[in-house]
Coordinates of C-alpha atoms in Angstrom, one line a residue:
Y11 CA -18.6 77.2 -29.1
I12 CA -18.6 78.0 -25.3
D13 CA -22.1 76.5 -24.5
E14 CA -20.9 73.2 -26.0
L15 CA -17.8 73.1 -24.3
L16 CA -19.9 73.8 -21.0
T17 CA -22.2 71.2 -21.8
L18 CA -19.0 68.7 -22.5
M19 CA -17.6 69.8 -19.3
D20 CA -21.1 69.2 -17.5
N21 CA -21.4 65.7 -18.8
F22 CA -17.5 64.8 -18.2
S23 CA -17.0 62.0 -15.7
L24 CA -13.7 60.4 -15.2
E25 CA -15.2 56.8 -14.8
T26 CA -16.3 56.9 -18.4
A27 CA -13.4 58.8 -19.9
H28 CA -11.0 56.8 -21.9
I29 CA -7.5 57.7 -21.3
P30 CA -5.1 57.1 -24.3
I31 CA -2.5 54.0 -23.9
N32 CA 0.3 53.7 -25.8
T33 CA 0.0 50.3 -27.6
T34 CA 3.1 50.3 -29.6
T35 CA 5.6 50.2 -26.4
I36 CA 6.3 46.7 -25.4
Y37 CA 8.4 45.9 -22.7
K38 CA 11.1 43.3 -23.0
T39 CA 11.5 40.7 -20.2
S40 CA 14.4 38.1 -19.3
Y41 CA 11.4 35.7 -18.3
T42 CA 9.9 32.8 -20.3
V43 CA 6.1 33.1 -20.5
E44 CA 5.5 30.6 -17.7
E45 CA 8.1 32.7 -15.6
L46 CA 6.1 36.1 -16.5
A47 CA 2.6 34.6 -15.7
Y48 CA 3.9 33.2 -12.3
F49 CA 5.6 36.6 -11.7
F50 CA 2.2 38.5 -12.2
K51 CA 0.3 35.8 -10.2
L52 CA 2.3 36.5 -7.4
S53 CA 1.9 40.2 -7.5
V54 CA -1.9 39.7 -7.1
E55 CA -1.8 37.0 -4.7
Q56 CA 0.6 39.2 -2.6
G57 CA -1.8 42.2 -3.2
I58 CA 0.5 44.2 -4.9
I59 CA -1.7 44.3 -8.3
V60 CA -5.5 44.8 -7.0
L61 CA -8.3 42.9 -9.4
D62 CA -11.6 43.8 -9.2
K63 CA -13.9 40.8 -9.7
N64 CA -14.1 39.6 -13.2
Q65 CA -10.7 41.4 -14.1
K66 CA -8.4 38.4 -14.7
T67 CA -9.0 38.0 -18.4
K68 CA -8.5 41.9 -19.1
F69 CA -5.6 41.5 -16.9
F70 CA -4.1 38.3 -19.0
D71 CA -5.0 40.5 -22.3
F72 CA -3.0 43.6 -20.9
I73 CA 0.2 41.3 -19.9
A74 CA 0.0 39.9 -23.2
A75 CA -0.2 43.1 -25.2
N76 CA 2.5 44.9 -23.1
F77 CA 5.2 42.6 -22.5
Q78 CA 7.4 40.0 -24.3
S79 CA 9.3 37.0 -23.0
K80 CA 12.7 36.2 -23.6
D81 CA 11.8 33.7 -26.3
Q82 CA 8.5 35.1 -27.8
K83 CA 8.1 39.0 -29.1
Q84 CA 4.2 38.2 -29.0
I85 CA 2.5 36.5 -26.0
S86 CA -1.2 35.0 -26.1
S87 CA -3.6 35.8 -23.2
N88 CA -4.5 32.3 -23.3
S89 CA -1.0 31.3 -22.8
I90 CA -0.5 33.7 -20.0
R91 CA -3.8 32.5 -18.4
N92 CA -3.0 28.7 -18.7
K93 CA 0.9 29.1 -17.4
S94 CA -0.2 31.0 -14.5
Y95 CA -2.3 28.4 -13.0
D96 CA 0.4 25.5 -13.0
P97 CA 3.9 26.7 -12.7
S98 CA 6.5 24.3 -12.8
P99 CA 9.2 23.9 -10.1
A100 CA 11.8 25.3 -11.9
T101 CA 9.5 28.3 -12.8
I102 CA 8.8 29.0 -9.1
E103 CA 12.7 28.5 -8.2
T104 CA 13.4 31.1 -10.8
I105 CA 11.3 33.6 -9.5
R106 CA 12.0 32.5 -5.7
E107 CA 15.9 33.7 -6.7
D108 CA 14.8 36.6 -8.3
L109 CA 12.7 37.8 -5.6
L110 CA 15.7 36.9 -2.9
Q111 CA 18.1 39.0 -5.2
M112 CA 15.2 41.9 -5.1
L113 CA 15.2 41.7 -1.2
Q114 CA 19.1 42.0 -1.1
L115 CA 18.8 45.1 -3.4
T116 CA 16.2 46.9 -0.8
K117 CA 19.0 46.2 1.8
I118 CA 21.5 48.0 -0.2
H119 CA 19.1 50.8 -1.0
R120 CA 18.1 51.4 2.4
D121 CA 21.7 51.4 3.5
S122 CA 22.6 53.9 0.5
D123 CA 22.6 57.8 0.3
K124 CA 21.4 57.7 -3.4
I125 CA 19.5 55.3 -5.2
E126 CA 20.0 55.3 -9.0
W127 CA 18.8 53.4 -11.7
K128 CA 21.5 50.6 -12.7
K129 CA 20.6 49.3 -15.8

């Protein structure tokens, strides 16, 4: 048993290890699919989320598998992909307004003694 364990430990690699992900947790959002897609697109373009080459498809799959829009409990990866390329002016404005409100929150947090989760 110990020899098998030592062999397993010698051959272990973090690069090839699979970390179990809880696939039953879906996060609800107040965004439409298009708004959600655009929000994540901005996060990638800003460098907040860093995708290696050829990771876009997996990223779209991740969003579709882990998030709900305000209108749809299940989102398709293709829908996220398609809507991330051509957001409407209304979608851009909605996300812009939310980002401005988030900026205001950072000012409140900066000036506060304690930051709590409000929602």
